[in-house]
Structure formats: structure tokens, C-alpha cells
Short mmCIF file of C-alpha atoms in Angstrom, two decimals:
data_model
loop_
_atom_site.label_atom_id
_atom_site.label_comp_id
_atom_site.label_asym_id
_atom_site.label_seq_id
_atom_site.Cartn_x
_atom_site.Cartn_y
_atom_site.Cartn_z
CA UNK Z 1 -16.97 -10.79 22.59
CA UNK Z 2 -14.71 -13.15 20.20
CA UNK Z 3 -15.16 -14.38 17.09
CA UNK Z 4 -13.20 -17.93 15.51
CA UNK Z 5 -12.68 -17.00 11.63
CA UNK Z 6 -11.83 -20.06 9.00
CA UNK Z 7 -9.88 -18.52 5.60
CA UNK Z 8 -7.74 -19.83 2.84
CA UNK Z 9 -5.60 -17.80 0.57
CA UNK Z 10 -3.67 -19.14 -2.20
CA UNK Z 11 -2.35 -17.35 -5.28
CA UNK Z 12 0.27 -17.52 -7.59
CA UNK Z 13 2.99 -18.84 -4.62
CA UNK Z 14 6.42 -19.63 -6.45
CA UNK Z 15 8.22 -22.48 -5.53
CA UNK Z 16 11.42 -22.57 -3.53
CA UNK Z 17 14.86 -23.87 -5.17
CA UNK Z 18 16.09 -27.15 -4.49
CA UNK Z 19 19.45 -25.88 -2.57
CA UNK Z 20 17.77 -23.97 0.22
CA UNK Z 21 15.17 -26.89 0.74
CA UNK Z 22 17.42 -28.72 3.33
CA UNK Z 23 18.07 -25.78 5.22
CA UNK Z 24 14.78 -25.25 5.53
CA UNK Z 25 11.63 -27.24 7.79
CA UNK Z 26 8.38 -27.62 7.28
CA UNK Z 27 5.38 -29.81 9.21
CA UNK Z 28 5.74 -32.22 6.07
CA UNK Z 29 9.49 -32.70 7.32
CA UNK Z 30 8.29 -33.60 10.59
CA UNK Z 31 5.73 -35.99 9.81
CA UNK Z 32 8.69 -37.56 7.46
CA UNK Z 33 11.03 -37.59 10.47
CA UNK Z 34 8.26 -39.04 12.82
CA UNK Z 35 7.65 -42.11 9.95
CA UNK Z 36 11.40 -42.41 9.61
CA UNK Z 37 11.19 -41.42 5.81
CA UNK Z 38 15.04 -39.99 4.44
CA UNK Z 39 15.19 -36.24 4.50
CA UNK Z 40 16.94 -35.78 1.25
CA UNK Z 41 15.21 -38.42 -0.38
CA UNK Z 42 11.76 -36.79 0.64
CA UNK Z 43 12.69 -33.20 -0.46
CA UNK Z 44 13.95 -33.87 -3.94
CA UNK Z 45 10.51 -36.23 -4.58
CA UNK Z 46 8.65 -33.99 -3.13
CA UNK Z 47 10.32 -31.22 -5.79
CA UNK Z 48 10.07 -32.63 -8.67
CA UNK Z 49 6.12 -32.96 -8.38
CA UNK Z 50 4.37 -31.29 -10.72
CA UNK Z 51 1.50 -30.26 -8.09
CA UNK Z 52 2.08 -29.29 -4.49
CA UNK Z 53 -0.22 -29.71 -2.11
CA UNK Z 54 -1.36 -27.87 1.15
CA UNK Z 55 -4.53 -29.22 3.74
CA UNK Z 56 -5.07 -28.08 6.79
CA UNK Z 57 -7.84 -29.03 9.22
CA UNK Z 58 -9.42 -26.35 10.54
CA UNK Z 59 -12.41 -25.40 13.39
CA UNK Z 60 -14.05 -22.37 14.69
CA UNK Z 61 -17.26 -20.93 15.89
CA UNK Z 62 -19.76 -18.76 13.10
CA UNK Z 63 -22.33 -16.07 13.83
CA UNK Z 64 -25.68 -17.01 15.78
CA UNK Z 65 -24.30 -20.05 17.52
CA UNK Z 66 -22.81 -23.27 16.57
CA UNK Z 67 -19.26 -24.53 15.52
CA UNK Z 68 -18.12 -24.87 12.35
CA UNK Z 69 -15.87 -27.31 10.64
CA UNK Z 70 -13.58 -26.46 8.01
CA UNK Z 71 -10.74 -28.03 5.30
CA UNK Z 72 -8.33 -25.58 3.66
CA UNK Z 73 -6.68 -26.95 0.81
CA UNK Z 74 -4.89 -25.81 -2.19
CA UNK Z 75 -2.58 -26.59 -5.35
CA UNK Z 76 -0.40 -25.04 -7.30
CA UNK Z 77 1.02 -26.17 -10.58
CA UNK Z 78 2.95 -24.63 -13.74
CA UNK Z 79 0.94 -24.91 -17.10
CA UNK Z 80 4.68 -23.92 -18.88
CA UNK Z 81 8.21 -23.34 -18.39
CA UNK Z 82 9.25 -22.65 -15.03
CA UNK Z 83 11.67 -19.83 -15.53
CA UNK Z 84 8.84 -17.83 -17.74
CA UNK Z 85 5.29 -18.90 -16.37
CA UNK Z 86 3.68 -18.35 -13.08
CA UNK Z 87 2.98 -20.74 -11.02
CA UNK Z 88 -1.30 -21.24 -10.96
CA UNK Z 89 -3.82 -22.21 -7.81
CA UNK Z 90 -6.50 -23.69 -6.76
CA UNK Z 91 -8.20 -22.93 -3.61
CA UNK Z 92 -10.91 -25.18 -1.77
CA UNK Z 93 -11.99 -24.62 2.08
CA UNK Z 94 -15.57 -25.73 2.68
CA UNK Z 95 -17.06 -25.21 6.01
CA UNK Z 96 -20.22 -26.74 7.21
CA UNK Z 97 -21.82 -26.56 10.36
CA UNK Z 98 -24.11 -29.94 12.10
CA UNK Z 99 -27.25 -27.48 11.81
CA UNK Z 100 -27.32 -26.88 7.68
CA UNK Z 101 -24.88 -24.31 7.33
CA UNK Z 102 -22.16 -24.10 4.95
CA UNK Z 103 -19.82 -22.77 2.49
CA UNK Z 104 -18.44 -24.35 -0.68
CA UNK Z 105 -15.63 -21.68 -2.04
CA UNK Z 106 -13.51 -22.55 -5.03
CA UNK Z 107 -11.08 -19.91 -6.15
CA UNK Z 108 -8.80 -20.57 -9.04
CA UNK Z 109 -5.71 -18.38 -10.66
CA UNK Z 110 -4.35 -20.06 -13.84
CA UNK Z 111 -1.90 -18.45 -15.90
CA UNK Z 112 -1.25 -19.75 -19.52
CA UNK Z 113 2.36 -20.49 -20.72
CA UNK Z 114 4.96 -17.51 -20.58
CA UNK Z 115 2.10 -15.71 -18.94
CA UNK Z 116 0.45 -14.85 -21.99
CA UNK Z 117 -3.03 -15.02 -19.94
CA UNK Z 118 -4.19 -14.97 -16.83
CA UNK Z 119 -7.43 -16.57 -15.50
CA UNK Z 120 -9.07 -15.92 -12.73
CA UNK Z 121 -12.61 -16.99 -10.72
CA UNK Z 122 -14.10 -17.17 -7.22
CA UNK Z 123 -17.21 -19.61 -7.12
CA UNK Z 124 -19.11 -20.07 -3.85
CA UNK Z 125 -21.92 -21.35 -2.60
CA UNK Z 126 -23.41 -20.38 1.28
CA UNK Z 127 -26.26 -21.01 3.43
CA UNK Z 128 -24.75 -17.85 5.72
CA UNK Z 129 -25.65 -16.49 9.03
CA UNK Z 130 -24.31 -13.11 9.33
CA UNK Z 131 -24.83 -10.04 12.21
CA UNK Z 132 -25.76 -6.62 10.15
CA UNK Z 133 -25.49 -3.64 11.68
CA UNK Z 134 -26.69 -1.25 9.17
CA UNK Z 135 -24.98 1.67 7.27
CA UNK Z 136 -22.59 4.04 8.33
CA UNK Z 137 -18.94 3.83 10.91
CA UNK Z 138 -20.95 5.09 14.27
CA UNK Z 139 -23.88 1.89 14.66
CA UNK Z 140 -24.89 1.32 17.67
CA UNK Z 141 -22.57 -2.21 18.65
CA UNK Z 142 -26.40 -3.90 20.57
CA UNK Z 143 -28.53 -2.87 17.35
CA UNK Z 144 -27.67 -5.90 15.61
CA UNK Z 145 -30.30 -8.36 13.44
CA UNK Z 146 -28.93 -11.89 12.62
CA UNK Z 147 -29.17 -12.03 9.25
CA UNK Z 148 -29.13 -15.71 7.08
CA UNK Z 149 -29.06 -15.85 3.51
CA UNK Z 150 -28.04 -18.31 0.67
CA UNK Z 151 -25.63 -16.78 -1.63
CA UNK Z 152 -24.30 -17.67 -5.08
CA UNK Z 153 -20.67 -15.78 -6.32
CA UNK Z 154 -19.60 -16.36 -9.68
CA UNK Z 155 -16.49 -14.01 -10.81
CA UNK Z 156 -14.68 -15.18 -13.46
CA UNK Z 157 -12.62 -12.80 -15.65
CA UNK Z 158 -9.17 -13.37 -17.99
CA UNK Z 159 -6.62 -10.90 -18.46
CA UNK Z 160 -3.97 -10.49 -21.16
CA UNK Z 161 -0.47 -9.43 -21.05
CA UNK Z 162 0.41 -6.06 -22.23
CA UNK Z 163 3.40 -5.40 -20.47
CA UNK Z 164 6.03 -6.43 -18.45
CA UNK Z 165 3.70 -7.99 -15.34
CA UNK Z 166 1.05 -5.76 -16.73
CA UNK Z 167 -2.19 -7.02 -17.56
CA UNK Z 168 -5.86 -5.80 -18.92
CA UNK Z 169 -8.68 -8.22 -19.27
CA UNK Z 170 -12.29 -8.49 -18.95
CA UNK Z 171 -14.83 -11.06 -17.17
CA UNK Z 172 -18.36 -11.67 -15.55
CA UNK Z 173 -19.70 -11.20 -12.19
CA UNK Z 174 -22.56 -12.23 -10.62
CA UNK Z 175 -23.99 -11.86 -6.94
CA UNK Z 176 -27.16 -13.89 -5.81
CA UNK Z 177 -28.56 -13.68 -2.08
CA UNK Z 178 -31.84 -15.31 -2.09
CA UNK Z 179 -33.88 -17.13 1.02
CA UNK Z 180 -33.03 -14.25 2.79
CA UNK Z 181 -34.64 -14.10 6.58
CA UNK Z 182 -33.47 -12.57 10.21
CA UNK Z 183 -34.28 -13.75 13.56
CA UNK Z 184 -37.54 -14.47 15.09
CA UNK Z 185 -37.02 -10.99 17.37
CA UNK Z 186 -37.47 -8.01 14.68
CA UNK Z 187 -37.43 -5.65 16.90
CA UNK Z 188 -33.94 -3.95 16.25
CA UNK Z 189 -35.15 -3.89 12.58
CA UNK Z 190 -36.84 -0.78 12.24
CA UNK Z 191 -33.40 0.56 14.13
CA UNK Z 192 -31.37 0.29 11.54
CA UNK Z 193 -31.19 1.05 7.78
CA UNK Z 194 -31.31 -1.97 5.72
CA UNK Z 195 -32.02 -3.69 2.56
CA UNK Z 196 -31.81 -1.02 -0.06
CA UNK Z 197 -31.24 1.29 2.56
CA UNK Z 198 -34.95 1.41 3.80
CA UNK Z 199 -37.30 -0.61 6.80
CA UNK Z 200 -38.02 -2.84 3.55
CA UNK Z 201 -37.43 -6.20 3.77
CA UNK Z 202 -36.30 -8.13 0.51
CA UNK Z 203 -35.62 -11.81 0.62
CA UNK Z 204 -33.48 -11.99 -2.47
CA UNK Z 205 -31.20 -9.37 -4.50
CA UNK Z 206 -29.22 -10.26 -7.89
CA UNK Z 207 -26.35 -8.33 -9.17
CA UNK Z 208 -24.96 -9.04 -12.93
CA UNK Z 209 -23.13 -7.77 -15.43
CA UNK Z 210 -19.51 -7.74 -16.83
CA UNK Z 211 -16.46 -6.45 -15.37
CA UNK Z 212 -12.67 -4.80 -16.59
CA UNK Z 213 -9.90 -5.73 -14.89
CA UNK Z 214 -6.23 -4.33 -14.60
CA UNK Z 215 -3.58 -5.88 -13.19
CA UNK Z 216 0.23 -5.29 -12.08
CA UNK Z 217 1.83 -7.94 -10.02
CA UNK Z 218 5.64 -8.35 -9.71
CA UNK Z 219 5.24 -10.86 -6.67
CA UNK Z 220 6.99 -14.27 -7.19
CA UNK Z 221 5.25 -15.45 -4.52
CA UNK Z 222 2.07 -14.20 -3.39
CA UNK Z 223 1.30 -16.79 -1.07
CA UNK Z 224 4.13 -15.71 1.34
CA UNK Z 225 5.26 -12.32 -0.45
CA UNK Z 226 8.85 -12.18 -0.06
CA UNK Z 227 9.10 -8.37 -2.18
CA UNK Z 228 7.11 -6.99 -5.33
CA UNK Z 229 4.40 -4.29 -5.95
CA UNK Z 230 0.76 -5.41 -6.52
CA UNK Z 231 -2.14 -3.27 -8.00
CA UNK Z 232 -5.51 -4.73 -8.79
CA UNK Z 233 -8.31 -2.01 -10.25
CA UNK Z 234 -12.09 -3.89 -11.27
CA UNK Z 235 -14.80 -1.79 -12.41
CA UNK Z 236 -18.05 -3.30 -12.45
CA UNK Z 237 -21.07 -2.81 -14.23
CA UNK Z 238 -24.17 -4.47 -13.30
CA UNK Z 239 -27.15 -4.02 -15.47
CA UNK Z 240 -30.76 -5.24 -15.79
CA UNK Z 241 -30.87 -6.79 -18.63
CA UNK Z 242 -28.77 -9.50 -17.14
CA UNK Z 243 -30.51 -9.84 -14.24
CA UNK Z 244 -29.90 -6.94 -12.38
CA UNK Z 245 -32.38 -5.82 -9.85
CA UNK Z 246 -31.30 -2.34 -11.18
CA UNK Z 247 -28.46 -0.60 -12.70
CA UNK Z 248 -25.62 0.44 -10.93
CA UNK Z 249 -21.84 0.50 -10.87
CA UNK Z 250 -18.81 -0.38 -8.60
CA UNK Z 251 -15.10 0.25 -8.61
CA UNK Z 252 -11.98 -1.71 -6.07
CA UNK Z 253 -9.01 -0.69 -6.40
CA UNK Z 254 -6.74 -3.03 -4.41
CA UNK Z 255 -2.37 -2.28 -3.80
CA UNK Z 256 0.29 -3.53 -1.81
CA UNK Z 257 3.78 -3.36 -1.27
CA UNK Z 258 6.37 -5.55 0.48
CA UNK Z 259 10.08 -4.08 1.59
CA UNK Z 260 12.50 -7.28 2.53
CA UNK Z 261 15.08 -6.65 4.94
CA UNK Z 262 17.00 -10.35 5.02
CA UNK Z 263 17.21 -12.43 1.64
CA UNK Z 264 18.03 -15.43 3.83
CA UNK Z 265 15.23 -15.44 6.28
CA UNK Z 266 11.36 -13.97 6.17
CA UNK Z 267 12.11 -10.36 7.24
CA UNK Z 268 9.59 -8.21 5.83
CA UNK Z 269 6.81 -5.69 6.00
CA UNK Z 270 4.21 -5.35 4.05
CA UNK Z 271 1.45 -2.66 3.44
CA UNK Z 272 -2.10 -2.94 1.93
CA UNK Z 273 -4.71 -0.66 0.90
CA UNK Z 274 -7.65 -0.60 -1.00
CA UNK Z 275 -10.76 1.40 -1.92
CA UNK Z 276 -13.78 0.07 -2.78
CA UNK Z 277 -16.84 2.06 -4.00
CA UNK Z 278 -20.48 2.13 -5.45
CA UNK Z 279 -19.90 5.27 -7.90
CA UNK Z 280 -22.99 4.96 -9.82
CA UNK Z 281 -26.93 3.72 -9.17
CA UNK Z 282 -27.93 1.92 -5.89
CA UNK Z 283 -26.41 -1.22 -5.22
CA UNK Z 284 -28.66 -3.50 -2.98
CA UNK Z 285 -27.51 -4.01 0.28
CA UNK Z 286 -25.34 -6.73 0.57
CA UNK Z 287 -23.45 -5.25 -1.96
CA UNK Z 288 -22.77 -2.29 -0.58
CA UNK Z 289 -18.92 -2.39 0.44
CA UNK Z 290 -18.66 -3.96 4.22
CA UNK Z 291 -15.19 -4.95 6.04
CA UNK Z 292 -14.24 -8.46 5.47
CA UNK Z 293 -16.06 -8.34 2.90
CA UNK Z 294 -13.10 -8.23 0.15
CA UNK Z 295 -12.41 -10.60 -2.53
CA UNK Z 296 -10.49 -13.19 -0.44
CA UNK Z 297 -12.50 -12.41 2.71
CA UNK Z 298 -9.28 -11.33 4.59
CA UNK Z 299 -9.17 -7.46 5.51
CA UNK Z 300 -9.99 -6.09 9.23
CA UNK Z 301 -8.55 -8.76 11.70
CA UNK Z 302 -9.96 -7.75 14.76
CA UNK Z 303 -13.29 -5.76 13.71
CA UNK Z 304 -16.51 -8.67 13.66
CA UNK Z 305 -17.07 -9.33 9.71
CA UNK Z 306 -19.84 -6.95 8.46
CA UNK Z 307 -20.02 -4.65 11.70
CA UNK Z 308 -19.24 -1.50 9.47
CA UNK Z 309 -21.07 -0.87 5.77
CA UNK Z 310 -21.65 1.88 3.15
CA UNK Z 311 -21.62 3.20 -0.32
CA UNK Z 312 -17.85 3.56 -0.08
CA UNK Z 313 -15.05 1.61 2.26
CA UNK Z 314 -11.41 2.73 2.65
CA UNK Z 315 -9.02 0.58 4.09
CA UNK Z 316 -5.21 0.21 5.29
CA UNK Z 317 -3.37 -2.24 7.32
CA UNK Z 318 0.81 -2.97 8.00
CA UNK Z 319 1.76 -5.84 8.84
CA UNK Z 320 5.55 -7.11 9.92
CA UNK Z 321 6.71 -11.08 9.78
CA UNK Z 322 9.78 -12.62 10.71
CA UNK Z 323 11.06 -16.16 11.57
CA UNK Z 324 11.61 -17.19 14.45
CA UNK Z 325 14.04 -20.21 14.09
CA UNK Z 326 16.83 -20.66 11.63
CA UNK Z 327 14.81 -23.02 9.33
CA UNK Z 328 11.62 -20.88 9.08
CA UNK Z 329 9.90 -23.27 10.89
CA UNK Z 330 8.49 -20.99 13.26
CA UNK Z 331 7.81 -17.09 12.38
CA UNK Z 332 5.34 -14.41 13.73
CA UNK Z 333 4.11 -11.53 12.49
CA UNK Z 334 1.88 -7.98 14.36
CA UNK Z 335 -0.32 -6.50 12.13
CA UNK Z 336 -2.33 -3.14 12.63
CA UNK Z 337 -5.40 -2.01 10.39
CA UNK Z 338 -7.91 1.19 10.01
CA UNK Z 339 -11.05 1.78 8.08
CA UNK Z 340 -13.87 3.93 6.96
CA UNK Z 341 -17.25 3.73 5.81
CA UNK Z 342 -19.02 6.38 4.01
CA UNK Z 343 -22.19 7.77 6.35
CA UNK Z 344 -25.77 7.12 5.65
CA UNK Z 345 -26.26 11.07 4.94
CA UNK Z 346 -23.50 12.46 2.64
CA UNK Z 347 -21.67 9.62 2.17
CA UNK Z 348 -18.73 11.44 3.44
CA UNK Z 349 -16.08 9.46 5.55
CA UNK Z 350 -16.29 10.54 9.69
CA UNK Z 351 -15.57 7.67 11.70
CA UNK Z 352 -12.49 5.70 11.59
CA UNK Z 353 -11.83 1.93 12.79
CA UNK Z 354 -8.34 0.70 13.77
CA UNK Z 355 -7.27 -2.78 15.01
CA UNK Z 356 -4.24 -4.65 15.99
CA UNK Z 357 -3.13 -8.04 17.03
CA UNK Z 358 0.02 -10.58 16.60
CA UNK Z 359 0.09 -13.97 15.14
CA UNK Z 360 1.55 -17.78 15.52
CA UNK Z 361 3.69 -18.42 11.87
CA UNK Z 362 4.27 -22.63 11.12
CA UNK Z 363 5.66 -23.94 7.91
CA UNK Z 364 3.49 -26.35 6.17
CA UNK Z 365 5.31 -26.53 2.71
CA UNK Z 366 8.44 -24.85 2.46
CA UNK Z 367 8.48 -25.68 -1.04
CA UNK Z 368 5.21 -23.56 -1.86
CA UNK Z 369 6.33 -21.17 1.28
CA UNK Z 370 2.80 -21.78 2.38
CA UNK Z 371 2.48 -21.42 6.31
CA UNK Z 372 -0.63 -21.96 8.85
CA UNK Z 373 -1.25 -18.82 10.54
CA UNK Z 374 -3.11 -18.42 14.14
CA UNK Z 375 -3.57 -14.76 14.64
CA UNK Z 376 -5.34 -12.72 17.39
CA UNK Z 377 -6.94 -9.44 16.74
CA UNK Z 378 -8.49 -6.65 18.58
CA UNK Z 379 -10.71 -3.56 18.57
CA UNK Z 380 -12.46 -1.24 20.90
CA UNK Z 381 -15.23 -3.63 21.79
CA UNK Z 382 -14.20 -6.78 19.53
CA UNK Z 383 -11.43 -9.34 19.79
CA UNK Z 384 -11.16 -12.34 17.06
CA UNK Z 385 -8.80 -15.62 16.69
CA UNK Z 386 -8.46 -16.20 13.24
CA UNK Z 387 -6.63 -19.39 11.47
CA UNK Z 388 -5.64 -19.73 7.98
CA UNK Z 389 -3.32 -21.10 5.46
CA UNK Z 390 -1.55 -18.71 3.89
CA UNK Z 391 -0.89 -14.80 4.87
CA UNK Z 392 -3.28 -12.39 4.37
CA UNK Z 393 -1.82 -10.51 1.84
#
């Protein structure tokens, strides 16, 4: 079976220097060229703007049937110097669907002059339908229950400088699924383990409570990495007297490194990896940790969203890019990825999940670096065409 998947990414991308801009094409350039606008001209108004835009169309199918239509957009902007503030983002790609589904996501990083603070947030709202196949890495792949839900995210945290790209800060997070209901046909249901790990059914869960952050991220660009070290650790407390349907506690701890082989074309491979854990209480079950289930929605190309779940996930993928032509117009990249869930019993990790695929690389905005990406993934009995604007990590 196949899957279409929509996703965005857009974070702190630095901008590219005016001198390599004419060497360099984007789809903006040929849009220019096809409405006879000057080349030079374009590229050193389109520089000097103090926002940059990306949008990108998108379509694809989602779970239970139906096609979905999807806008991915985002901005980036300096709040300060160039030369000693980050560049900051703002991410919006809603998706609807002609029968009443749809997501509204809006994801913002904004750091303050001289990157004295750092603020970040994920808002979303969903009317979601989503496959669950229980808990644990050996499920059986036909004991599935379609699974729709609306959902309310709201993670917002800010983070101070204490070092050189070093960073400790503090936020909020909340998780609301309410409405929740499965298919007409129950019958897999008493199958599988689910909601709070029991044949229970609970239309609505809330998780809230406040979170610490810590941060390292020498990436000029982490839009379209081009080097740097990145190492994200949030450990979250949710408690009930802010809602909390009980008490329980959560860690991710989120790296990645990037090795560059050519400083005058994209030449690079990068490596993620990230552990993400319930070490305290019992989280409900939609927050247990799930694949593709990661802040930005991005890990496990070629394994179905949600098909694996537990108390604890570990996860590592590779992944090498290159151009293609001269300019950077074109580029590809092949990727590779394993995972783990912790079992139902013992919460010990026993099966293990790999997937691989290649992907289609065009520029959109060379200035920004930020590219559209058609990638095709595949697993043992899954394979998945996913489009996005900007790479996946």
C-alpha cells in the first residue's frame, strides 16, 4: 500500500550572499526568465528584502480515504544585525480535505537581536483521521482501527543564551485530543491495546504542564544544513492541576550532525537521531511516543505514520544530498532510517524497523536555500511519496 504525505519545515535558514546568487537558479529565476524580468535586477531586489518568502502548492491522499489539499508556506526575517542574529521563521501549511478534515499548523522560531533569546512555538489545530495499530514493534499490519480525533497543540517555550550557540529556557505544553471516535466496524478493537493501554475507550485525553528546554545549534542554515552540530533535550512535566488527566513525565532528546564535502556545491551527509521517552506516570495514548510523530512530523519516510507506538521510541536515519546541475537547480538525495518501540510487556526494545528511499531536489529560493523535495520511501510491507518544502532535517 502507499501513502501521499504533505510537510513543511522551516527553521532558522540563513540567507545566501549576494555574489554566489547569479551563479545560482532557483524556480523564482525561472518564472522571472519566463515574464522576461532582468536577472540581476531581480536578484539584488529580491536580496535586499527584509522577508523572504517560500509557497508551494501541494496535494496528496490522508488516511481512510479522500484527497487532501495543502499550501506550504514560510518566512524568514532578521529581528537584528545580520552578521550577529539568526535569521527567524514562520511556518504555515494547512491542509483540508472536501469531507471536513483539516489541519491548521503554525510553527514559529524567532530569535531576539544578537541572539540573546530564542522563541519558539508549534500551534495546530486538526480534525485527524489516523490508522492505530496499538503498542509494541511486532502488530499485526491487518489489525488496524481508523482512528479520528480533533486535536489542539500548543508548545511554546523561550530559551536564553548561555553560551556560545548554547541555550537553556523554559515553556508550556499542552496536548488536547477530544471528539475522539473509530470506525463503524469495532471489531479489531478488542485486538489491540489502546487508549491508556486497555479495551477502554476514551473520547478525549489532555496533557499540560511546563517544559525545560536545552539547546545547541551551530547550523547557519537549518533549512538546507550545509555543516553544524544540533542537540535539542525537552523534559516535560505534565501535571493535574493544569489539566492533566494524570501525572506523568516525558523526555526527547533530539541530535544531528552534517559533514560537507564541497563548499561550492550541496555535497553533504547528514545523520539524525533521537530518543524519545515516557520516564515517569502513564501518559495517555496518543501521547505515547509513535513514528512520525516528532515535533516537525518528519522522521520514518517509508514506515505509514503511527504504525509503530510505545512508552519509549528510538530512532536513526542518514541521509546523503547532492546537486545535480552546476547552479543547484536540481539535487537528490537517498536516505535510510531504523526504529524501535518499547514492547507492551517490559518495555524493552525487540523489534527493529528500517526504511529507505531516494528523492527529487528543486530550488525554490536560493536565497533562503529552501528547496521542494519529492521523495519515495519504502519498508517491508509499506511504500510512501512524500512532498515537502524544505529537508527533513
Amino acid at each position: 500500500m502507499g501513502e501521499f504525505s504533505i510537510s513543511t519545515y522551516a527553521q532558522q535558514p540563513g540567507l545566501a550572499d549576494t555574489a554566489s546568487l547569479a551563479r545560482k537558479k532557483d524556480l523564482i529565476d525561472v518564472l522571472s526568465r519566463l515574464f522576461k524580468f532582468d536577472q540581476k535586477e531581480s536578484d539584488s531586489a529580491r536580496h535586499k528584502k527584509k522577508i523572504q518568502f517560500s509557497i508551494v502548492p501541494l496535494a496528496g491522499s490522508v488516511a481512510g480515504g479522500g484527497t487532501a489539499v495543502a499550501t506550504a508556506f514560510n518566512a524568514a526575517f532578521y529581528t537584528g544585525n545580520e552578521s550577529t542574529t539568526s535569521l527567524s521563521t514562520i511556518t504555515f501549511s494547512p491542509w483540508f480535505t472536501f469531507d471536513g478534515k483539516f489541519v491548521l499548523p503554525f510553527r514559529n522560531v524567532i530569535w531576539l537581536p544578537n541572539d540573546v533569546l530564542v522563541s519558539k512555538g508549534d500551534t495546530r489545530f486538526m480534525v485527524y483521521p489516523q490508522y492505530t495499530w496499538g503498542i509494541g514493534g511486532n502488530t499485526n499490519p491487518d489489525d488496524k482501527v481508523l482512528f479520528q480525533y480533533n486535536y489542539l497543540r500548543f508548545y511554546h517555550s523561550f530559551l536564553k543564551k548561555a553560551g556560545k550557540k548554547i541555550y537553556f529556557g523554559a515553556g508550556y505544553d499542552l496536548d488536547y485530543h477530544f471528539n475522539a471516535r473509530v470506525e463503524k466496524d469495532t471489531s479489531t478493537l478488542a485486538k489491540i491495546p489502546l487508549f491508556d493501554y486497555e479495551n477502554v475507550f476514551r473520547d478525549n485525553s489532555t496533557s499540560s504542564g511546563p517544559v525545560i528546554n536545552f539547546l545547541i545549534d551551530s547550523r547557519r542554515n537549518s533549512l538546507n544544513p550545509a555543516g553544524g552540530v544540533y542537540l535539542a533535550i525537552d523534559y516535560r512535566f505534565n501535571v493535574e492541576f493544569l489539566g492533566s488527566n494524570s501525572n506523568w513525565q516525558s523526555i526527547v532528546a533530539d541530535a544531528r550532525k552534517y559533514f560537507s564535502f564541497d563548499k561550492q556545491r550541496q555535497n553533504i551527509l547528514g545523520f539524525w537521531s533521537y530518543y524519545w521517552a515516557v520516564t515517569k506516570g502513564k501518559a495517555p495514548y496518543l501521547e505515547l511516543p509513535s513514528i512520525g510523530w516528532d515535533y516537525n512530523n518528519r522522521s520514518g519516510r517509508g514506515i505509514e505514520q503511527n504504525r509503530y507506538r510505545g512508552r519509549r521510541l528510538i530512532y536513526f536515519e542518514s541521509e546523503y544530498r547532492k546537486d545535480i546541475s552546476r547552479n543547484g537547480f536540481w539535487g537528490f538525495v537517498v536516505f535510510a532510517n531504523l526504529h524501535s518501540v518499547s514492547e507492551y510487556q517490559g518495555n524493552q526494545f525487540v523489534y527493529w524497523h528500517p526504511a529507505a528511499g531516494t528523492g527529487l531536489r528543486i530550488k525554490f529560493n536560493k536565497i533562503s536555500r529552501s528547496n521542494i523535495g519529492i521523495d519515495f520511501g519504502m519498508s517491508k510491507d509499506f511504500t510512501g511519496i512524500y512532498l515537502s518544502l524544505g529537508e527533513v532535517f
